[in-house]
CSV table of C-alpha atoms in Angstrom, one decimal:
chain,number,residue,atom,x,y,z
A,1480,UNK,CA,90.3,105.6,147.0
A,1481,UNK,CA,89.9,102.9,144.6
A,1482,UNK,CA,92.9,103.1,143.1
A,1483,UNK,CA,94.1,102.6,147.0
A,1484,UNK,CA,92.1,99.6,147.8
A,1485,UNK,CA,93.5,98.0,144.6
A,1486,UNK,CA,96.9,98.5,146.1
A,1487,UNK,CA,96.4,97.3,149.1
A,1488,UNK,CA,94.6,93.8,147.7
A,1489,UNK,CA,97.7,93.3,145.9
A,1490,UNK,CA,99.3,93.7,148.5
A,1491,UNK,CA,98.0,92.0,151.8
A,1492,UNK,CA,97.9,89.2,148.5
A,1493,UNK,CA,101.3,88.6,147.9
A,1494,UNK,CA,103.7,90.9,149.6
A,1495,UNK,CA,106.4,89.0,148.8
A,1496,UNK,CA,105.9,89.6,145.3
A,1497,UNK,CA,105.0,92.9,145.2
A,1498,UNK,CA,108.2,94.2,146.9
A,1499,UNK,CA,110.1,92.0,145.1
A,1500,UNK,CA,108.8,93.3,142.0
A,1501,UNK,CA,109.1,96.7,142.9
A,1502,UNK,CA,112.4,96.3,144.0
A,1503,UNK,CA,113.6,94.9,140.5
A,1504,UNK,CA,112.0,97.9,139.1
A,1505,UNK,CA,114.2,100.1,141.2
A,1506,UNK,CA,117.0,98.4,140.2
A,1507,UNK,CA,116.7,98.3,136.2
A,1508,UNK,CA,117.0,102.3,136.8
A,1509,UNK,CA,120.5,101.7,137.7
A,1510,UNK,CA,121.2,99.1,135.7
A,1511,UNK,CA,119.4,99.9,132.3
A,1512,UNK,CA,117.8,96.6,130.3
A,1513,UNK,CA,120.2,95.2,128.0
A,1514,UNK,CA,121.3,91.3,126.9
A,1515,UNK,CA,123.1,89.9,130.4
A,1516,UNK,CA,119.7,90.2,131.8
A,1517,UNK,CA,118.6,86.8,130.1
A,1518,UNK,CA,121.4,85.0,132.0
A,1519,UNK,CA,120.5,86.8,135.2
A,1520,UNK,CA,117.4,83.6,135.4
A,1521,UNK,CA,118.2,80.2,136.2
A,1522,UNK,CA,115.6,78.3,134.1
A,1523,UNK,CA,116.6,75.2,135.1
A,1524,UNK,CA,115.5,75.9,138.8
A,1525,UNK,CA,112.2,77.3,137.1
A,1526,UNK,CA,111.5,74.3,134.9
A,1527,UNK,CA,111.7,72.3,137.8
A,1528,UNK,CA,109.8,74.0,140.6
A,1529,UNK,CA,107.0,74.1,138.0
A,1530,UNK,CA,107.5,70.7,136.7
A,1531,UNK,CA,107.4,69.6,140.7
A,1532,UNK,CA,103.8,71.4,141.2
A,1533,UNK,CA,102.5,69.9,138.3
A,1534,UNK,CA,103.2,66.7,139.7
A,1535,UNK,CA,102.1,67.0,143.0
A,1536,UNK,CA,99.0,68.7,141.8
A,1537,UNK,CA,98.4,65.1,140.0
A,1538,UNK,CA,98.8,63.1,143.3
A,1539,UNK,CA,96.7,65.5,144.6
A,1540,UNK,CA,94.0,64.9,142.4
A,1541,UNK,CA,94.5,61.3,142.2
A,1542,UNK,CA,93.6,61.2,146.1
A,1543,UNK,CA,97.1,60.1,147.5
A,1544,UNK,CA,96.4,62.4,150.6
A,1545,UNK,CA,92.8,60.5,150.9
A,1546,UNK,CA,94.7,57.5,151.0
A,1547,UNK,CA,97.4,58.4,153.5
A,1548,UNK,CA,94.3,60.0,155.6
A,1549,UNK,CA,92.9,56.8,156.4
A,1550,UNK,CA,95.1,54.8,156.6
A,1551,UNK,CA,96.3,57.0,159.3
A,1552,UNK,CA,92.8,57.4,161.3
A,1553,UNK,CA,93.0,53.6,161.3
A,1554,UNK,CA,95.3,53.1,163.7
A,1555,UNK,CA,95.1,56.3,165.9
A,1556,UNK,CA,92.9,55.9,168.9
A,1557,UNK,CA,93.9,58.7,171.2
A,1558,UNK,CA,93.8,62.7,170.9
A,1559,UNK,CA,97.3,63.4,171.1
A,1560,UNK,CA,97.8,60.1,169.0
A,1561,UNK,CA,96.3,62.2,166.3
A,1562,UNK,CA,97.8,65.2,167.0
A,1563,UNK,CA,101.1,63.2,166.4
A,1564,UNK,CA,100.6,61.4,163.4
A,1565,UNK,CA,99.5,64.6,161.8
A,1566,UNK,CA,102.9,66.3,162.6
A,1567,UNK,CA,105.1,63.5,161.9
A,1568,UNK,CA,102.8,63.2,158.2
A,1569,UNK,CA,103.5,66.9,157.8
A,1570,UNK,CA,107.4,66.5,158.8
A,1571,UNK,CA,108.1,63.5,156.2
A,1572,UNK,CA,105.5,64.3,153.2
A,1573,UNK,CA,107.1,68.1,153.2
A,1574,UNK,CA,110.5,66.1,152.4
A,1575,UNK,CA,108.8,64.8,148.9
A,1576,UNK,CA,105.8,66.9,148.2
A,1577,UNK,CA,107.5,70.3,149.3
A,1578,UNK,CA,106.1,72.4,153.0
A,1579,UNK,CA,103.6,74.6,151.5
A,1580,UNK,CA,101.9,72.0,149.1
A,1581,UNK,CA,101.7,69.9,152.4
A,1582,UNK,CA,100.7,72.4,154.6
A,1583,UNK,CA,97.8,73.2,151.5
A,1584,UNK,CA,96.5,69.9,151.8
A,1585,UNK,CA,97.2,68.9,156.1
A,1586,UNK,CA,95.5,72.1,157.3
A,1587,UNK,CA,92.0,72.1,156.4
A,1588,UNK,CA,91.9,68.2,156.8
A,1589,UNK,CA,93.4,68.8,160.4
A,1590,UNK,CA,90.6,71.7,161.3
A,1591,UNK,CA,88.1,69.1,160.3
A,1592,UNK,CA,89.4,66.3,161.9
A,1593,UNK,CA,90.1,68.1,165.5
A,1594,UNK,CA,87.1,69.9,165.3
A,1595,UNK,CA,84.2,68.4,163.5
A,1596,UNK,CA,85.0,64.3,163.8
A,1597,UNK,CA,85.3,62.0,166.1
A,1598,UNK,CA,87.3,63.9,169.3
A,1599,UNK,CA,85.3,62.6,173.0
A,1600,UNK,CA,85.8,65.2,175.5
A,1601,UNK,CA,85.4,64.3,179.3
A,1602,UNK,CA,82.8,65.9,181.1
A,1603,UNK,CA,84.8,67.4,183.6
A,1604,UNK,CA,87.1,69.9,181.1
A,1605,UNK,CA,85.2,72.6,179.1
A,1606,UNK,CA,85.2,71.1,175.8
A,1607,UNK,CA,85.6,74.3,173.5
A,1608,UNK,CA,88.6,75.9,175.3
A,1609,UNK,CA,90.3,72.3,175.1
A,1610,UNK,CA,89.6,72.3,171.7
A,1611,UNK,CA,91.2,74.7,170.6
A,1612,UNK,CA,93.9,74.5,172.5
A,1613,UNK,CA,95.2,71.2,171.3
A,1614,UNK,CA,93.8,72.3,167.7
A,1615,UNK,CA,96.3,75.6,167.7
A,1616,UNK,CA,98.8,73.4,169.1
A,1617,UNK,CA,98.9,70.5,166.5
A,1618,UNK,CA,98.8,73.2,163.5
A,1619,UNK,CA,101.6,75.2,164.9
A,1620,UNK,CA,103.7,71.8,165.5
A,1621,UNK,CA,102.2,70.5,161.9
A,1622,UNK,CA,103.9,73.8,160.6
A,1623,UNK,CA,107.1,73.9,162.3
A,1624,UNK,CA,107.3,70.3,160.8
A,1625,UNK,CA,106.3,70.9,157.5
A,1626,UNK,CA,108.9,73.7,157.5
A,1627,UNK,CA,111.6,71.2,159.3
A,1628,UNK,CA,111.2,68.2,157.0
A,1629,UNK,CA,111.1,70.0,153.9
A,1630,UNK,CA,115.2,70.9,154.6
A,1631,UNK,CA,116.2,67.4,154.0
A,1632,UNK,CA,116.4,67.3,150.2
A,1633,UNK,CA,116.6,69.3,147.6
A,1634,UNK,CA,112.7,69.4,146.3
A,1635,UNK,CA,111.3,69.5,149.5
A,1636,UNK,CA,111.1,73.5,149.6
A,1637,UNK,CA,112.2,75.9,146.9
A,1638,UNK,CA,115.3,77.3,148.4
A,1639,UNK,CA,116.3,74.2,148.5
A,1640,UNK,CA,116.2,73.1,144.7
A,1641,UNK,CA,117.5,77.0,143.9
A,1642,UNK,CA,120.8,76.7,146.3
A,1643,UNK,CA,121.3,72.8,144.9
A,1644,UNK,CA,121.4,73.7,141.8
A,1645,UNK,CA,123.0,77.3,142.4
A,1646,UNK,CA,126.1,75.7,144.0
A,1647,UNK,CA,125.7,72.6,141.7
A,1648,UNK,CA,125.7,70.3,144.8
A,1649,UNK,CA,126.5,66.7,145.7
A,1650,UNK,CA,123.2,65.3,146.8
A,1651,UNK,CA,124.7,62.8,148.9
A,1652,UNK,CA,127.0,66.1,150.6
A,1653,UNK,CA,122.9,67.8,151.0
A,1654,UNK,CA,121.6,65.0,152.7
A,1655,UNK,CA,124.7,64.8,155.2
A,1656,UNK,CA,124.9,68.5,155.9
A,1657,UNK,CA,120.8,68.7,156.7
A,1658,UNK,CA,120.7,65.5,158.1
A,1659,UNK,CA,121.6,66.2,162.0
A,1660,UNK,CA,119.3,69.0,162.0
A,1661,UNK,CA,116.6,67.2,160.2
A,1662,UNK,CA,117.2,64.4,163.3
A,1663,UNK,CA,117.0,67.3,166.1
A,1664,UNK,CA,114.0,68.4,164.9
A,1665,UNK,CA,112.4,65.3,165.0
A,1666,UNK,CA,113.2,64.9,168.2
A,1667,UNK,CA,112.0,68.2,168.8
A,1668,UNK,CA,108.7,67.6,167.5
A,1669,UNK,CA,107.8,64.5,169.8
A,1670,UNK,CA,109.1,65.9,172.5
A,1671,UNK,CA,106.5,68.9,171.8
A,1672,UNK,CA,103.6,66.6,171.5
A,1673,UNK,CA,103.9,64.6,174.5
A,1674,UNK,CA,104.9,67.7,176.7
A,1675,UNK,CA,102.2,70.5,175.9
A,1676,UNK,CA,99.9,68.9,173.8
A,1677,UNK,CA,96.6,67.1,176.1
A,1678,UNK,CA,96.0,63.5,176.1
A,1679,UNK,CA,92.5,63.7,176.9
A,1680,UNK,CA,89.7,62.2,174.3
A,1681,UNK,CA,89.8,59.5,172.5
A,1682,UNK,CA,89.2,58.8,168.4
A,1683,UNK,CA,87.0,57.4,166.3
A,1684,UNK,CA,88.6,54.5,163.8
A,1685,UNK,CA,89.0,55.5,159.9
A,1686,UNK,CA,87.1,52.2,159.5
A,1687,UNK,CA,83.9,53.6,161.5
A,1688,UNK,CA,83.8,57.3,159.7
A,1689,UNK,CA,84.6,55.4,156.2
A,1690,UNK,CA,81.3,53.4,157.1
A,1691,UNK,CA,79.3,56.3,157.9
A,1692,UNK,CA,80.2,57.9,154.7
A,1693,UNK,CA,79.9,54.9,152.7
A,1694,UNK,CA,76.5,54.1,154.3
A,1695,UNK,CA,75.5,58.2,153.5
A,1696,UNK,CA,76.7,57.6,149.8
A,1697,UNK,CA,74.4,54.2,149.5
A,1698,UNK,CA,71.3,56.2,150.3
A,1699,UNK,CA,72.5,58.8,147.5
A,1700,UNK,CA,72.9,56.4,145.0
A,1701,UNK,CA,69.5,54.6,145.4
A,1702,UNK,CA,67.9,57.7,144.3
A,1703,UNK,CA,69.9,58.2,141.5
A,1704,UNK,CA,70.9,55.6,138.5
A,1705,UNK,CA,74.1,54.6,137.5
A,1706,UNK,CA,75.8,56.8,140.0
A,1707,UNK,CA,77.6,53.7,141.5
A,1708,UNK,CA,78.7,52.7,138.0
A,1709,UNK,CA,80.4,56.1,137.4
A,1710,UNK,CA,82.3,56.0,141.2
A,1711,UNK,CA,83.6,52.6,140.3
A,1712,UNK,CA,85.2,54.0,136.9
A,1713,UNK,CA,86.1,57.4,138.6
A,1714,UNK,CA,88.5,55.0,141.1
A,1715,UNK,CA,90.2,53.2,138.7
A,1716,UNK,CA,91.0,56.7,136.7
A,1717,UNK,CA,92.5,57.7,139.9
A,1718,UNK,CA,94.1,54.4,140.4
A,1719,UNK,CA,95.9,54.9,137.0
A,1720,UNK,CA,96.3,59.0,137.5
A,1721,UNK,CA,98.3,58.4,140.6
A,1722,UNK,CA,100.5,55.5,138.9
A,1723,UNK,CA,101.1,57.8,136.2
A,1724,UNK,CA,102.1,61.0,138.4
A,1725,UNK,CA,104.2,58.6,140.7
A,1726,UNK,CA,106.4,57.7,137.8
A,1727,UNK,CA,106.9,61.0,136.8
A,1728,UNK,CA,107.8,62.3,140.6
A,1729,UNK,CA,110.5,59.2,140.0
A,1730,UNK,CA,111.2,61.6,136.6
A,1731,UNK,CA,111.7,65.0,138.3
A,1732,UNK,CA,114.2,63.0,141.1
A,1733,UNK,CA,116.2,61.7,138.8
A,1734,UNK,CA,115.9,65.4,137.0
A,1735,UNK,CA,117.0,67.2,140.3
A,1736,UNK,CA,119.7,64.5,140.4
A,1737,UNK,CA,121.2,65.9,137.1
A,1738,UNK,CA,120.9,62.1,135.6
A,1739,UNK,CA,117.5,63.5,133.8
A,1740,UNK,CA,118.2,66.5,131.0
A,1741,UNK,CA,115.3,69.1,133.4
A,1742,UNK,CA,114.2,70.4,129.3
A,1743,UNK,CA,112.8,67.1,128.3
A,1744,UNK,CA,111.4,66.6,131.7
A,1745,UNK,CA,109.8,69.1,132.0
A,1746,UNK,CA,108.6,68.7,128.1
A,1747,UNK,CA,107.4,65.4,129.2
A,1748,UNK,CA,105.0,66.2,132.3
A,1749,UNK,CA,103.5,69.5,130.8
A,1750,UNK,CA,102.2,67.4,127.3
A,1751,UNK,CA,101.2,64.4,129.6
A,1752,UNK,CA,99.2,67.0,132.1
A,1753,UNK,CA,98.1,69.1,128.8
A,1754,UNK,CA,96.9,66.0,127.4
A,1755,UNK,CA,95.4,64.4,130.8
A,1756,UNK,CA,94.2,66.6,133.2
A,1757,UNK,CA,95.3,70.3,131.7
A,1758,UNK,CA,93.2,71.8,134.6
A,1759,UNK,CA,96.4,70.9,136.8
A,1760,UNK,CA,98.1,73.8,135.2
A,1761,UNK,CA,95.6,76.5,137.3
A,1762,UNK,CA,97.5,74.7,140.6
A,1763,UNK,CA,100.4,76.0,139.9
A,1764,UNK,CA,101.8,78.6,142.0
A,1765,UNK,CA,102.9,81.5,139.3
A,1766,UNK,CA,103.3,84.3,142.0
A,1767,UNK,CA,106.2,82.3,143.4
A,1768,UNK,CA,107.6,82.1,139.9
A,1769,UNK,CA,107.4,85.3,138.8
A,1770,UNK,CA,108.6,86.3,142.3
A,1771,UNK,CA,112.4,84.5,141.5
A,1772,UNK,CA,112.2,86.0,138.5
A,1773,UNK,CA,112.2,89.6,139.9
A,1774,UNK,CA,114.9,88.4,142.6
A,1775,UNK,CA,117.1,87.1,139.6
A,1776,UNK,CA,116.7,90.5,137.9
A,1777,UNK,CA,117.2,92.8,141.3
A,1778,UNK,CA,120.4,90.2,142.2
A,1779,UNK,CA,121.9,90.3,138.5
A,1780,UNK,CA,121.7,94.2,138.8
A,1781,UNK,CA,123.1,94.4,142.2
A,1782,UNK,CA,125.9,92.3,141.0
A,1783,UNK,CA,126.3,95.2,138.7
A,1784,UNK,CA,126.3,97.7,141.2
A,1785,UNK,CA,130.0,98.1,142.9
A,1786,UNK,CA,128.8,100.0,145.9
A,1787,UNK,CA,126.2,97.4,146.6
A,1788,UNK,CA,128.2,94.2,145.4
A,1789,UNK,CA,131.1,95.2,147.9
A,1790,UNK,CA,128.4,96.0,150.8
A,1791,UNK,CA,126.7,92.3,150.3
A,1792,UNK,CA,130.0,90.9,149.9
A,1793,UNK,CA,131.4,92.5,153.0
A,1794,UNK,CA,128.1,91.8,155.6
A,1795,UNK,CA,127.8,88.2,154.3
A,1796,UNK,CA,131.3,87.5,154.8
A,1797,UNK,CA,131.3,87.7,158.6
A,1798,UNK,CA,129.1,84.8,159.0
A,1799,UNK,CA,126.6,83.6,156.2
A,1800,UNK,CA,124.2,81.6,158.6
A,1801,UNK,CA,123.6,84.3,161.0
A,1802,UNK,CA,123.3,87.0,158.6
A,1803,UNK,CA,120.8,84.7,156.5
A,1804,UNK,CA,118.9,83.3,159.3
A,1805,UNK,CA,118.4,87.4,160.1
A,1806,UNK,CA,117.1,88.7,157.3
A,1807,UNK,CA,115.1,85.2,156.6
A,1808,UNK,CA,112.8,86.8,159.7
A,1809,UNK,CA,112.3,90.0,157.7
A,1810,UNK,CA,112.2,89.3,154.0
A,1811,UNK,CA,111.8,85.2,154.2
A,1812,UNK,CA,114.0,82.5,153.7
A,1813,UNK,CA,113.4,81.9,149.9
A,1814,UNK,CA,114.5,85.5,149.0
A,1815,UNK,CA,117.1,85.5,151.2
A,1816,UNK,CA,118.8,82.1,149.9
A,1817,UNK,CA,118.5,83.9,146.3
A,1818,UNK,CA,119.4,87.3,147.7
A,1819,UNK,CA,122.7,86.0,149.4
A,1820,UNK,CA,124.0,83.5,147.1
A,1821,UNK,CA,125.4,85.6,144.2
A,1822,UNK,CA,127.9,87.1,147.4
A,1823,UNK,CA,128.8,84.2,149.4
A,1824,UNK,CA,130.9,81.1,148.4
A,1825,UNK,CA,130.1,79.1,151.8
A,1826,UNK,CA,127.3,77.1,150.2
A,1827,UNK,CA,126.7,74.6,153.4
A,1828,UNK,CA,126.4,78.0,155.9
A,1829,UNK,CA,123.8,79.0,153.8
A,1830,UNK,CA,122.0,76.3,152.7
A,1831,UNK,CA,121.5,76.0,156.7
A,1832,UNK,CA,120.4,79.5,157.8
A,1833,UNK,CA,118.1,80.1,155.4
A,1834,UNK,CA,116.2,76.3,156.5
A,1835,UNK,CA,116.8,77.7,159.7
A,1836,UNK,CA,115.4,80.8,159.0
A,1837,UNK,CA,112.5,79.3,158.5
A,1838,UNK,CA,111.7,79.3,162.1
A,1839,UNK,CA,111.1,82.6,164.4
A,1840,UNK,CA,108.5,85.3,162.7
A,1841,UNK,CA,105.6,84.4,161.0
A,1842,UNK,CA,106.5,85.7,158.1
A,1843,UNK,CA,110.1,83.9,157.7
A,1844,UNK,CA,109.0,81.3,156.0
A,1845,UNK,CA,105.4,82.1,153.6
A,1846,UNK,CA,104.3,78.9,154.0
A,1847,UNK,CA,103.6,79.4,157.6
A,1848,UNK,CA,101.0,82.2,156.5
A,1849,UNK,CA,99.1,79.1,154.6
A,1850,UNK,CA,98.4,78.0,158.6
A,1851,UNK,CA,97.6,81.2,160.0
A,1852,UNK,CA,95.4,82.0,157.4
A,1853,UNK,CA,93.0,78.9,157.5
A,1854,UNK,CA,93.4,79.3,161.2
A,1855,UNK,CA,92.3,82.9,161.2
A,1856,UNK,CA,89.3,82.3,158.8
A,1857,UNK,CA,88.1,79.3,161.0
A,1858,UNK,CA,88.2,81.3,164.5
A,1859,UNK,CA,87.0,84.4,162.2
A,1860,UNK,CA,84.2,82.4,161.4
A,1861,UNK,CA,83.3,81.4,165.3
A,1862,UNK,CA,83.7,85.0,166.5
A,1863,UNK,CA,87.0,83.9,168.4
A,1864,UNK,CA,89.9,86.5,167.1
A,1865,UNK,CA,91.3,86.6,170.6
A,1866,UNK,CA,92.2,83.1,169.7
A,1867,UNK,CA,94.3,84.5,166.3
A,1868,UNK,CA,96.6,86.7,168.8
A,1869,UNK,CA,97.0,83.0,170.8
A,1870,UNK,CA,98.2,81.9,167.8
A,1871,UNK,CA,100.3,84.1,166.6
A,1872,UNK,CA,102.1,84.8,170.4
A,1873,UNK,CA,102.1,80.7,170.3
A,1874,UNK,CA,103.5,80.1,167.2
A,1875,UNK,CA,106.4,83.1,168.0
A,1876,UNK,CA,107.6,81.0,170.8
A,1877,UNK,CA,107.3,77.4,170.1
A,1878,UNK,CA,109.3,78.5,166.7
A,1879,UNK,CA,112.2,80.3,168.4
A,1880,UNK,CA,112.7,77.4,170.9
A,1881,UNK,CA,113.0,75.4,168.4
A,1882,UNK,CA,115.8,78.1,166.0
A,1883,UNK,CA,117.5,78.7,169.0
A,1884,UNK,CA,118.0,74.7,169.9
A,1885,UNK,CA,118.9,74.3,166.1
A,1886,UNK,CA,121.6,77.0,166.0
A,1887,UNK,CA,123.4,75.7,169.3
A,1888,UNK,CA,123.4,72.3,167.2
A,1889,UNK,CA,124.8,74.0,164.7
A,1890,UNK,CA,127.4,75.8,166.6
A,1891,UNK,CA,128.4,72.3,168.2
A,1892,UNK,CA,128.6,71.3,164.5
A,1893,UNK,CA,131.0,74.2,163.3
C-alpha cells in the first residue's frame, strides 16, 4: 500500500514527467543505449530555459512584481478595472517573463487582491456569490492571457524557445507569424472583461493600502531598534539586484537571438547567481528539464524506429496544426511541439497549433494547472468545492471560444 501511495504522489505531482519518463524507458528497449543518444538533447534549448528561470527568479526576488503591483492599484478605481489590468499584466509580462512564472507570481496576488483588499460590494447583491464570480472569472481570463501572450516571442513559453531554435528561426519571421493571433487575442480578452465580468464595487488606491502598511510597519519598528536602518539597506540591495538581473534578461535576448554564444551566457548568470543570491537556483523548475530530456530520448528513438517514424510522418503530414493542436489537449502543448517536430518540416503550422493548443482542456497547457490549483486550495479552504467544478466547466468554455475563434483566424490566414 505504501509502495502505492508513493506512486501515486509522484504522480498526481508531475504527470507529465512521469509518463514522459516512462515512456523513454519503453523506448530504450527498442532502441538499446549507445553514443547517438548524446545528440538526441538539444543543450542549447536547455541552457537557456534554465538560464531564463534564473533570471526571472532574480527579478522576482528583487521585487519587480511589487513594483508593477502598485503602480497598477494606483490608478484602478473600479472592480472590473482591476479585473482588467490584471489580465492585460498577465497577457504582456507572460511575453518576457514566460506564462507559468507569471501565472506563479499573478495568482496568489489576484486571490488576495479580489478577496481580501479593498473590493465595496453594494448592499443589494449578495456579496460572497459575487465574489467569486468575478474572482473565477479574472483568473480564468488572467490564464487564458498568460497562455496567449506568452506565443509572441520565443522566451515567452518553452515551446516556444525549443521550436525557434529547433527550426533555427528568423525572429523577425516569429514575431510576424504569431503576431495576428497575438492581436485577436487581445481583442478577445477585453472583449471578455467588459462582457461577463461585473462592474459593480469600486477599489481602494495603491496609495491608501501602501499607507496602511507603511503606518502597520512604523508601529513595528518602534518596538524594535535599527529595524528601519536594515529596510533602508535591504531596498537599495534590491534596487541593485534588479539592475543587475535586468541586464542579464538583456543577455539571455541577445542569447536567444543567436548574437550571444548561449555557453558563456549561461556561464555568466549561473557564477553571478552562485556568487549573489545562490538560493535562486532551488527556483528553478528541474522537472520541466528533466521532462525534455526524456522527450529528446523517446523522439531520438522513435526516429529510430521505421514503423513509428513512417506512422508520425504519415499523420503529421495531413495537417500539422490540427494534428498538434489535438494531441496538445491530451499530452500538452510542450510535448507535443517536441513530439512532432523531428516529423514535420512545416515549422510556421506548428509553431501555431501547439500555441494554440494551449487553449481547450485543462491540462493542454500545465501552466493552466498553476491556476486551478491555487484556486482549488483557496475554495478547498472555505468549504466551497462546488465552486472548483464552476471552474473547471468555466474555464472549458471560455478556452474553447476562444481556440475555436483563433483557428477560424487562422484558416482565413492559410
Amino acid at each position: 500500500m505504501k509502495v502505492l501511495k508513493k506512486i501515486k504522489n509522484i504522480l498526481t505531482i508531475d504527470p507529465v514527467l512521469t509518463i514522459a519518463g516512462i515512456l523513454a524507458l519503453i523506448s530504450c528497449i527498442f532502441v538499446h543505449p549507445d553514443r547517438t543518444y548524446a545528440s538526441y538533447i538539444d543543450f542549447r534549448v536547455l541552457g537557456i530555459l534554465c538560464m531564463l528561470m534564473l533570471i526571472v527568479a532574480g527579478l522576482m526576488e528583487a521585487g519587480l512584481f511589487d513594483i508593477l503591483m502598485h503602480a497598477l492599484l494606483a490608478r484602478v478605481h473600479s472592480a472590473k478595472a482591476l479585473s482588467l489590468s490584471l489580465i492585460l499584466v498577465s497577457f504582456f509580462m507572460s511575453m518576457f517573463l514566460t506564462n507559468d512564472v507569471t501565472l506563479i507570481t499573478i495568482v496568489p496576488f489576484t486571490i488576495m487582491t479580489i478577496s481580501h483588499t479593498g473590493i465595496a460590494i453594494p448592499n443589494h447583491y449578495g456579496s460572497h456569490t459575487l465574489l467569486r464570480y468575478r474572482l473565477m472569472l479574472t483568473l480564468i481570463l488572467e490564464t487564458l492571457a498568460a497562455n496567449l501572450g506568452s506565443m509572441l516571442l520565443p522566451i515567452g513559453n518553452p515551446q516556444n524557445l525549443y521550436l525557434y531554435n529547433y527550426f533555427s528561426m528568423n525572429l523577425g519571421h516569429f514575431l510576424i507569424t504569431m503576431l495576428p493571433f497575438t492581436l485577436l487575442s487581445f481583442l478577445l480578452l477585453i472583449g471578455a472583461v467588459h462582457l461577463f465580468i461585473p462592474n459593480d464595487g469600486t477599489v481602494k488606491k495603491a496609495n491608501e493600502i501602501v499607507a496602511a502598511e507603511k503606518k502597520a510597519e512604523k508601529k513595528a519598528t518602534k518596538k524594535e531598534s535599527g529595524k528601519e536602518y536594515e529596510k533602508e539597506s535591504e531596498s537599495k540591495n534590491k534596487t541593485r539586484l534588479l539592475l543587475l538581473y535586468a541586464i542579464l534578461f538583456v543577455i539571455a535576448v541577445l542569447t536567444v537571438a543567436r548574437i550571444v554564444d548561449y555557453k558563456l551566457a549561461f556561464l555568466a548568470v549561473a557564477v553571478i547567481t552562485l556568487c549573489v543570491k545562490p538560493r535562486l537556483f532551488k527556483e528553478v523548475n528541474y522537472r520541466l528539464l528533466i521532462t525534455f530530456v526524456f522527450f529528446y530520448v523517446l523522439i531520438g528513438n522513435l526516429g529510430r524506429i521505421p514503423a513509428f517514424h513512417d506512422w508520425l510522418v504519415s499523420i503529421t503530414k495531413t495537417n500539422p496544426l490540427l494534428i498538434s493542436v489535438a494531441a496538445s489537449q491530451v499530452i500538452s502543448n510542450v510535448p507535443a511541439a517536441v513530439l512532432f517536430s523531428s516529423f514535420t518540416p512545416s515549422a510556421d503550422n506548428l509553431l501555431i497549433g501547439v500555441n494554440l493548443g494551449g487553449l481547450g482542456t485543462l491540462i493542454a497547457s500545465m501552466a493552466s494547472l498553476i491556476t486551478y490549483q491555487q484556486y482549488s486550495a483557496e475554495m478547498r479552504s472555505l468549504n466551497r468545492k462546488h465552486a472548483i467544478r464552476d471552474y473547471i466547466i468555466y474555464f472549458t468554455n471560455y478556452s474553447l471560444v476562444f481556440l475555436v475563434a483563433l483557428l477560424v483566424l487562422a484558416r482565413i490566414i492559410k
